[in-house]
Amino acid sequence: MKILIIGGGFAGCASARILSRHKQFKIDLVEQSKFLGAGVRTQFYGGHPYTFGPRHFLTHNKDVFNYLNKIVPMRSCADHQFITYVEKDNQFYNYPMHMDDIKKMPDKKKIYSELKKKNISKIKNSKNMEDYWINSVGKTLYNKTIKNYNKKMWLVNDNKIIDTFNWSPKGATIKSGPRAAWDKAISAYPKKENGYNDFFDKLNKKKIKIYTNSKIKVSNIRKKTFFINGKMKKYDIVITSISPDFFFNYKHGQLKFIGRDFHKIVLPVKEAFPKNVYFLYYANKERFTRLVEYKKFTKHKSKTTLIGMEIPSKNGKHYPLPFKKEIKRAQKYLKSFPEWYFSIGRAGTYRYEVDIDDCIEQALEIEKIVLNKKYETALPLKKWWKYG
Ligand SMILES: Cc1cc2nc3c(=O)[nH]c(=O)nc-3n(C[C@H](O)[C@H](O)[C@H](O)COP(=O)(O)OP(=O)(O)OC[C@H]3O[C@@H](n4cnc5c(N)ncnc54)[C@H](O)[C@@H]3O)c2cc1C
């Protein structure tokens, strides 16, 4: 059986790895850039290892962790803390925010009184992101911790434009008591300085033909024929992790994404962030959303420290937009795929919530479906394509 995998990021490489465990499959993996791994690939700056953004491994799924840990031995980061800077108070608070943080706020009385007015049915009937968070946490907390973060994250002038909000925007949720779901997740990062790179570089080359720096073109979607670097090839199964509009000549319009500009800064100090603080969110009008101190993850030894700064931009397809209109557009494309196509990963499912662990979970799910030959519906990975 011939399998085509399009996109050599985490999702594509996980699928290639997992399916190459079976002798009946011959796999072609096509990647447009010069290397595999996309933003999860570790690179070096001033001797410091870094990735494009944190790429911290967090999962509740032990099988997924065990799978990765065998290939890329992981170190626990269970001590990790994230904090968020709130300019109005000139203070750092926990991220996700905790009820204990409110105690430290100068306007706590107002916040408590707004929190008391919380009304579940109002929250459920919220029409947009702004409405949702004001109904959930009150106007005071919304204005100083959520409003500006979301506007810069999604490059919008008004959070009322964001009409899906059943997920947690960064810096927003308020936890109380022991932060069970959050604290119970397995939190880890690769032990080796080269990070996750062995996951991409040590693929079984006898079973997987890797085409990097390569161009792919659809010849006939139903027949599963494609041009790779101008040469036509036919497949039995296609796994794609790229934006699905590509396959249909953008006939319902191009899917919109937010990208990221990324800056690296070396500081002349051994460590810049407080102990156990791996990254910082910024909830205000500064253009960046997050700073990462890579040493915290990599344990790299140096007299200097490397900080990564992320700025939302139009460069790249990193974040699918949480707009109903765009999600509907994505679903139109996803529903149009013929049988034995799997559209996975973050861009492939058009789901912002898809992280590294989900890419592995999806690849393991495809393995089961393919081995059982139980393909029944045009939407095989239903869990990932359902929007609440
Ligand atoms: C800044 C940032 C920080 C993140 N931090 C974390 C984190 O801390 N923890 C976590 O779990 N997750 C994190 N994530 C999310 C997680 O890393 C991604 O969800 C995951 O890596 C997505 O993998 P993917 O294979 O779906 O997509 P990608 O990594 O985008 O890979 C897709 C690949 O397809 C290639 N491609 C695109 N078009 C074509 C084409 N036409 N032909 C051939 N190839 C093509 C691209 O070059 C790319 O290599 C982060 C994401 C970002 C953007």
XYZ file of C-alpha atoms and ligand atoms in Angstrom:
441
model
C 0.000 0.000 0.000
C 1.351 3.405 -0.964
C 0.903 6.267 1.447
C 1.522 9.918 0.722
C 2.180 12.240 3.651
C 2.086 15.955 2.905
C 3.854 18.286 5.360
C 6.886 17.257 7.403
C 5.967 18.989 10.683
C 5.206 17.066 13.850
C 1.931 15.622 12.531
C 3.429 14.437 9.235
C 6.546 12.980 10.876
C 4.496 11.246 13.598
C 2.313 9.621 10.924
C 5.362 8.562 8.899
C 7.037 7.083 11.978
C 4.001 5.225 13.214
C 2.929 3.784 9.862
C 6.494 2.783 8.973
C 6.234 0.207 11.781
C 4.215 -1.951 9.357
C 5.779 -3.782 6.472
C 2.790 -3.419 4.120
C 3.208 0.359 3.795
C 5.496 2.314 1.486
C 5.570 5.962 2.425
C 6.437 9.177 0.605
C 6.802 12.230 2.854
C 6.781 15.601 1.105
C 7.927 18.812 2.769
C 8.242 22.186 1.057
C 11.031 23.556 3.244
C 14.627 22.368 3.555
C 14.112 20.524 6.821
C 11.585 18.426 8.759
C 10.004 19.431 12.062
C 8.894 22.990 11.163
C 8.840 25.191 14.298
C 9.436 22.251 16.660
C 12.896 21.744 15.217
C 15.683 22.806 17.576
C 18.083 25.351 16.140
C 20.977 27.182 17.781
C 21.656 30.862 18.416
C 24.804 31.976 20.255
C 25.241 28.335 21.234
C 21.778 28.238 22.834
C 19.269 25.628 21.649
C 15.825 27.048 20.862
C 12.626 26.317 18.990
C 10.173 28.734 17.367
C 8.078 29.355 20.495
C 8.177 27.111 23.583
C 7.029 23.671 22.250
C 6.600 22.456 25.797
C 5.176 18.927 25.905
C 1.973 18.793 27.981
C -0.416 15.866 27.879
C -2.947 13.894 29.879
C -2.425 10.870 27.660
C 0.162 8.460 29.150
C 0.309 6.339 25.985
C 1.236 9.376 23.941
C 3.898 10.397 26.452
C 5.341 6.850 26.593
C 5.446 6.676 22.827
C 7.411 9.924 22.513
C 9.624 9.228 25.514
C 10.989 6.066 23.855
C 12.133 7.998 20.799
C 13.062 11.287 22.433
C 13.834 10.742 26.131
C 11.994 13.411 28.075
C 12.778 15.300 31.274
C 9.957 16.281 33.595
C 9.096 19.979 33.762
C 6.492 19.421 36.471
C 7.919 22.418 38.367
C 6.993 24.762 35.527
C 5.249 28.028 36.232
C 3.847 30.509 33.765
C 3.101 34.042 34.805
C 1.346 36.957 33.187
C 2.208 40.648 33.451
C -0.669 43.045 34.071
C 0.458 46.594 33.451
C -2.468 48.276 35.199
C -1.403 46.706 38.510
C 2.295 46.596 37.608
C 2.265 43.014 38.888
C 2.832 39.490 37.695
C 0.130 36.921 38.373
C -0.134 33.193 37.759
C -1.182 31.964 34.381
C -3.800 30.549 34.322
C -4.954 33.120 36.843
C -5.826 31.739 40.261
C -8.357 33.001 42.817
C -5.379 33.633 45.113
C -4.065 36.198 42.612
C -7.181 38.315 42.990
C -6.392 38.773 46.675
C -3.288 40.703 45.595
C -5.105 43.049 43.211
C -5.697 46.695 44.157
C -9.255 46.550 42.764
C -10.106 43.193 44.363
C -13.356 44.437 45.987
C -14.787 45.434 42.645
C -13.643 42.141 41.078
C -15.181 40.020 43.854
C -18.491 41.849 43.537
C -18.484 41.307 39.744
C -17.579 37.642 40.179
C -20.545 37.193 42.541
C -22.885 38.340 39.773
C -21.685 35.486 37.526
C -24.665 33.881 35.837
C -24.239 30.531 34.079
C -27.116 30.984 31.642
C -25.779 34.415 30.633
C -22.361 32.843 30.016
C -23.915 30.102 27.903
C -25.850 32.635 25.835
C -22.885 34.901 25.212
C -22.644 36.108 21.631
C -18.956 36.807 21.334
C -15.612 36.606 23.107
C -16.032 39.922 24.924
C -19.520 39.071 26.127
C -18.356 35.636 27.255
C -15.494 36.896 29.378
C -17.365 39.839 30.871
C -20.167 37.439 31.853
C -17.610 34.967 33.238
C -15.148 37.145 35.154
C -16.600 40.671 35.146
C -15.606 43.832 33.338
C -12.690 44.866 35.577
C -10.729 41.640 35.203
C -11.626 41.401 31.522
C -10.372 44.928 30.806
C -7.015 44.517 32.447
C -6.122 40.890 31.708
C -8.003 39.615 28.664
C -9.083 42.435 26.368
C -5.744 43.517 24.955
C -4.198 40.049 24.910
C -6.934 38.731 22.656
C -6.924 41.749 20.399
C -3.210 41.362 19.674
C -3.307 37.558 19.577
C -5.943 37.541 16.822
C -5.022 40.895 15.256
C -8.538 42.290 15.742
C -9.636 45.778 16.791
C -12.574 44.461 18.750
C -13.050 41.146 20.598
C -16.732 41.174 19.610
C -15.588 39.915 16.211
C -14.423 36.653 17.845
C -17.536 34.512 17.853
C -16.227 31.167 19.155
C -15.098 31.132 22.748
C -15.511 27.668 24.193
C -11.755 27.459 24.670
C -9.526 29.294 27.047
C -7.767 32.398 25.792
C -4.362 32.836 27.374
C -4.229 34.729 30.635
C -7.935 34.451 31.185
C -9.212 31.462 33.124
C -9.412 31.761 36.871
C -8.527 28.621 38.756
C -9.520 27.931 42.317
C -8.325 25.277 44.740
C -5.593 22.868 43.608
C -5.326 23.330 39.857
C -6.194 19.668 39.238
C -6.583 19.301 35.471
C -3.661 21.629 34.823
C -1.290 20.273 37.446
C -1.984 16.615 36.646
C -0.883 16.910 33.034
C 2.465 15.355 32.187
C 4.783 18.315 31.653
C 8.035 17.517 29.878
C 10.724 18.578 27.429
C 13.391 16.540 25.588
C 16.534 15.833 27.611
C 18.949 16.144 24.704
C 20.206 19.539 23.542
C 18.896 18.834 20.056
C 15.353 18.706 21.466
C 12.835 16.784 19.372
C 15.156 16.593 16.338
C 15.750 12.823 16.504
C 11.996 12.419 16.041
C 12.367 14.000 12.581
C 15.905 12.979 11.637
C 15.859 9.317 12.622
C 12.966 8.157 10.477
C 13.184 4.716 8.890
C 14.607 5.721 5.506
C 14.150 2.188 4.122
C 10.390 2.581 4.454
C 10.010 6.333 4.048
C 11.152 8.297 1.026
C 11.662 11.861 2.167
C 11.249 14.743 -0.264
C 12.381 17.981 1.400
C 12.557 21.274 -0.465
C 9.898 19.811 -2.723
C 6.779 20.987 -4.455
C 3.531 19.061 -4.614
C 0.612 19.596 -6.972
C -2.738 17.831 -7.103
C -3.291 15.908 -10.328
C -6.583 14.136 -9.558
C -7.896 14.245 -6.030
C -10.288 11.260 -6.369
C -7.674 9.066 -8.029
C -5.107 10.186 -5.428
C -2.618 11.203 -8.070
C -0.124 13.988 -7.329
C 2.850 15.632 -8.972
C 5.917 15.634 -6.745
C 8.581 17.897 -8.203
C 6.803 17.533 -11.544
C 6.628 13.706 -11.518
C 3.189 12.070 -11.253
C 2.604 9.464 -8.540
C -0.436 7.493 -7.398
C -1.320 6.565 -3.825
C -3.813 4.460 -1.833
C -3.919 6.669 1.250
C -3.171 10.369 1.672
C -2.353 11.998 5.009
C -2.095 15.758 4.929
C -1.145 18.258 7.600
C -1.390 21.411 5.488
C -4.279 23.830 5.014
C -7.085 21.848 3.307
C -8.052 24.650 0.862
C -4.894 23.778 -1.116
C -6.480 20.541 -2.398
C -9.571 22.203 -3.842
C -7.991 25.105 -5.625
C -9.278 27.447 -2.881
C -12.780 27.231 -4.368
C -14.544 28.331 -1.144
C -11.942 31.048 -0.558
C -8.578 30.915 1.179
C -8.581 29.848 4.837
C -7.263 32.565 7.144
C -4.504 32.070 9.685
C -2.500 34.241 12.070
C 1.261 33.880 11.878
C 4.125 34.800 14.141
C 7.217 36.955 13.964
C 9.899 35.589 16.209
C 12.846 37.397 17.810
C 15.793 35.960 19.701
C 17.545 38.023 22.366
C 20.679 36.997 24.293
C 21.013 38.652 27.706
C 24.310 38.937 29.616
C 22.990 37.164 32.705
C 22.934 33.508 33.684
C 19.187 33.479 34.251
C 16.596 36.203 33.668
C 13.246 34.817 34.851
C 12.477 33.796 38.436
C 13.176 30.177 39.357
C 10.660 27.774 37.777
C 9.170 30.452 35.506
C 9.545 29.020 32.021
C 7.581 31.613 30.144
C 5.762 34.892 30.582
C 2.555 36.161 29.002
C 1.946 39.862 28.448
C -1.673 40.944 28.789
C -1.307 44.569 27.703
C -0.801 46.725 24.629
C 2.834 45.677 23.987
C 2.885 43.859 20.638
C 4.381 40.604 21.890
C 2.294 37.919 23.536
C 4.895 35.737 25.175
C 8.556 35.530 26.179
C 10.298 32.188 26.682
C 13.551 31.591 28.531
C 14.821 28.515 26.734
C 17.299 27.467 29.414
C 14.440 26.597 31.686
C 13.421 23.863 29.238
C 16.783 22.867 27.797
C 18.977 23.192 30.952
C 21.646 24.569 28.632
C 24.682 25.731 30.599
C 25.948 29.206 29.726
C 26.860 32.554 31.286
C 24.218 34.131 29.066
C 20.552 33.346 28.552
C 18.383 33.233 25.424
C 14.905 34.753 25.356
C 12.421 34.165 22.526
C 9.759 36.758 21.777
C 6.586 36.026 19.793
C 4.718 38.746 17.922
C 1.448 37.906 16.128
C 1.668 38.780 12.438
C 0.432 37.769 9.003
C 3.599 35.701 8.421
C 2.899 31.980 8.389
C -0.079 29.703 8.996
C 0.386 29.072 12.698
C -3.000 29.796 14.251
C -6.361 28.972 12.606
C -8.839 31.757 13.393
C -11.571 31.183 15.991
C -14.250 32.700 13.749
C -17.393 30.721 12.881
C -17.198 31.871 9.281
C -13.659 30.497 8.879
C -14.465 27.258 10.714
C -17.449 26.702 8.402
C -15.216 27.321 5.430
C -12.702 24.766 6.762
C -15.460 22.224 7.312
C -16.636 22.623 3.725
C -13.165 21.683 2.565
C -12.731 18.852 5.075
C -16.064 17.304 4.094
C -15.037 17.368 0.433
C -12.087 15.007 0.872
C -12.689 11.628 -0.785
C -12.258 8.404 1.203
C -8.857 7.492 2.589
C -7.720 11.045 3.038
C -6.777 12.108 6.565
C -6.399 15.799 7.288
C -4.502 16.183 10.559
C -2.307 18.513 12.596
C -3.079 22.128 13.416
C -3.607 23.526 9.927
C -4.998 20.235 8.594
C -7.848 20.181 11.134
C -8.072 23.965 11.265
C -8.050 23.738 15.055
C -6.062 26.131 17.195
C -6.081 23.691 20.133
C -4.075 21.002 18.293
C -0.707 20.702 20.037
C 2.259 18.301 19.779
C 0.577 15.598 21.868
C -2.554 15.785 19.704
C -0.463 15.272 16.557
C 0.836 11.987 18.018
C -2.651 10.971 19.144
C -4.023 11.606 15.666
C -1.252 9.582 14.023
C -1.914 6.654 16.401
C -5.617 6.900 15.571
C -4.899 6.779 11.838
C -2.756 3.683 12.366
C -5.716 1.880 13.976
C -8.123 2.904 11.222
C -5.751 1.927 8.449
C -4.822 -1.422 9.992
C -8.463 -2.309 10.673
C -9.424 -1.182 7.168
C -12.576 0.125 8.793
C -12.937 3.307 6.892
C -16.624 4.172 7.073
C -17.091 7.860 6.821
C -15.637 10.848 5.080
C -14.752 12.276 8.519
C -12.600 9.596 10.109
C -11.029 11.700 12.826
C -14.343 12.964 14.094
C -13.061 13.970 17.487
C -10.839 16.577 15.868
C -13.304 17.926 13.389
C -16.159 18.545 15.772
C -16.643 22.090 16.973
C -18.582 22.672 20.185
C 4.767 29.671 18.191
C 4.178 28.331 18.573
C 4.477 27.773 19.805
C 3.927 26.541 20.167
N 4.224 25.992 21.399
C 3.706 24.790 21.718
C 3.973 24.205 22.983
O 4.637 24.805 23.821
N 3.493 22.956 23.219
C 2.736 22.262 22.303
O 2.347 21.103 22.548
N 2.423 22.814 21.126
C 2.899 24.051 20.808
N 2.587 24.609 19.606
C 1.729 23.854 18.693
C 2.413 22.656 18.070
O 3.787 22.822 17.995
C 1.805 22.464 16.701
O 0.437 22.241 16.860
C 2.380 21.270 15.957
O 3.764 21.318 15.921
C 1.746 21.278 14.582
O 2.381 20.368 13.759
P 1.840 20.178 12.283
O 2.633 19.108 11.671
O 0.360 20.073 12.303
O 2.083 21.583 11.557
P 3.411 22.316 11.159
O 4.414 22.230 12.215
O 2.971 23.676 10.701
O 3.932 21.500 9.893
C 3.367 21.585 8.641
C 4.469 21.371 7.640
O 3.897 21.375 6.330
C 4.770 22.053 5.465
N 3.982 22.504 4.308
C 3.055 23.501 4.261
N 2.544 23.587 3.025
C 3.138 22.627 2.263
C 3.013 22.224 0.909
N 2.176 22.810 0.047
N 3.782 21.195 0.475
C 4.649 20.555 1.317
N 4.810 20.916 2.626
C 4.062 21.930 3.076
C 5.336 23.178 6.317
O 6.548 23.666 5.777
C 5.523 22.471 7.642
O 6.800 21.889 7.770
C 3.090 25.852 19.242
C 2.796 26.415 18.006
C 3.336 27.657 17.666
C 3.001 28.238 16.339
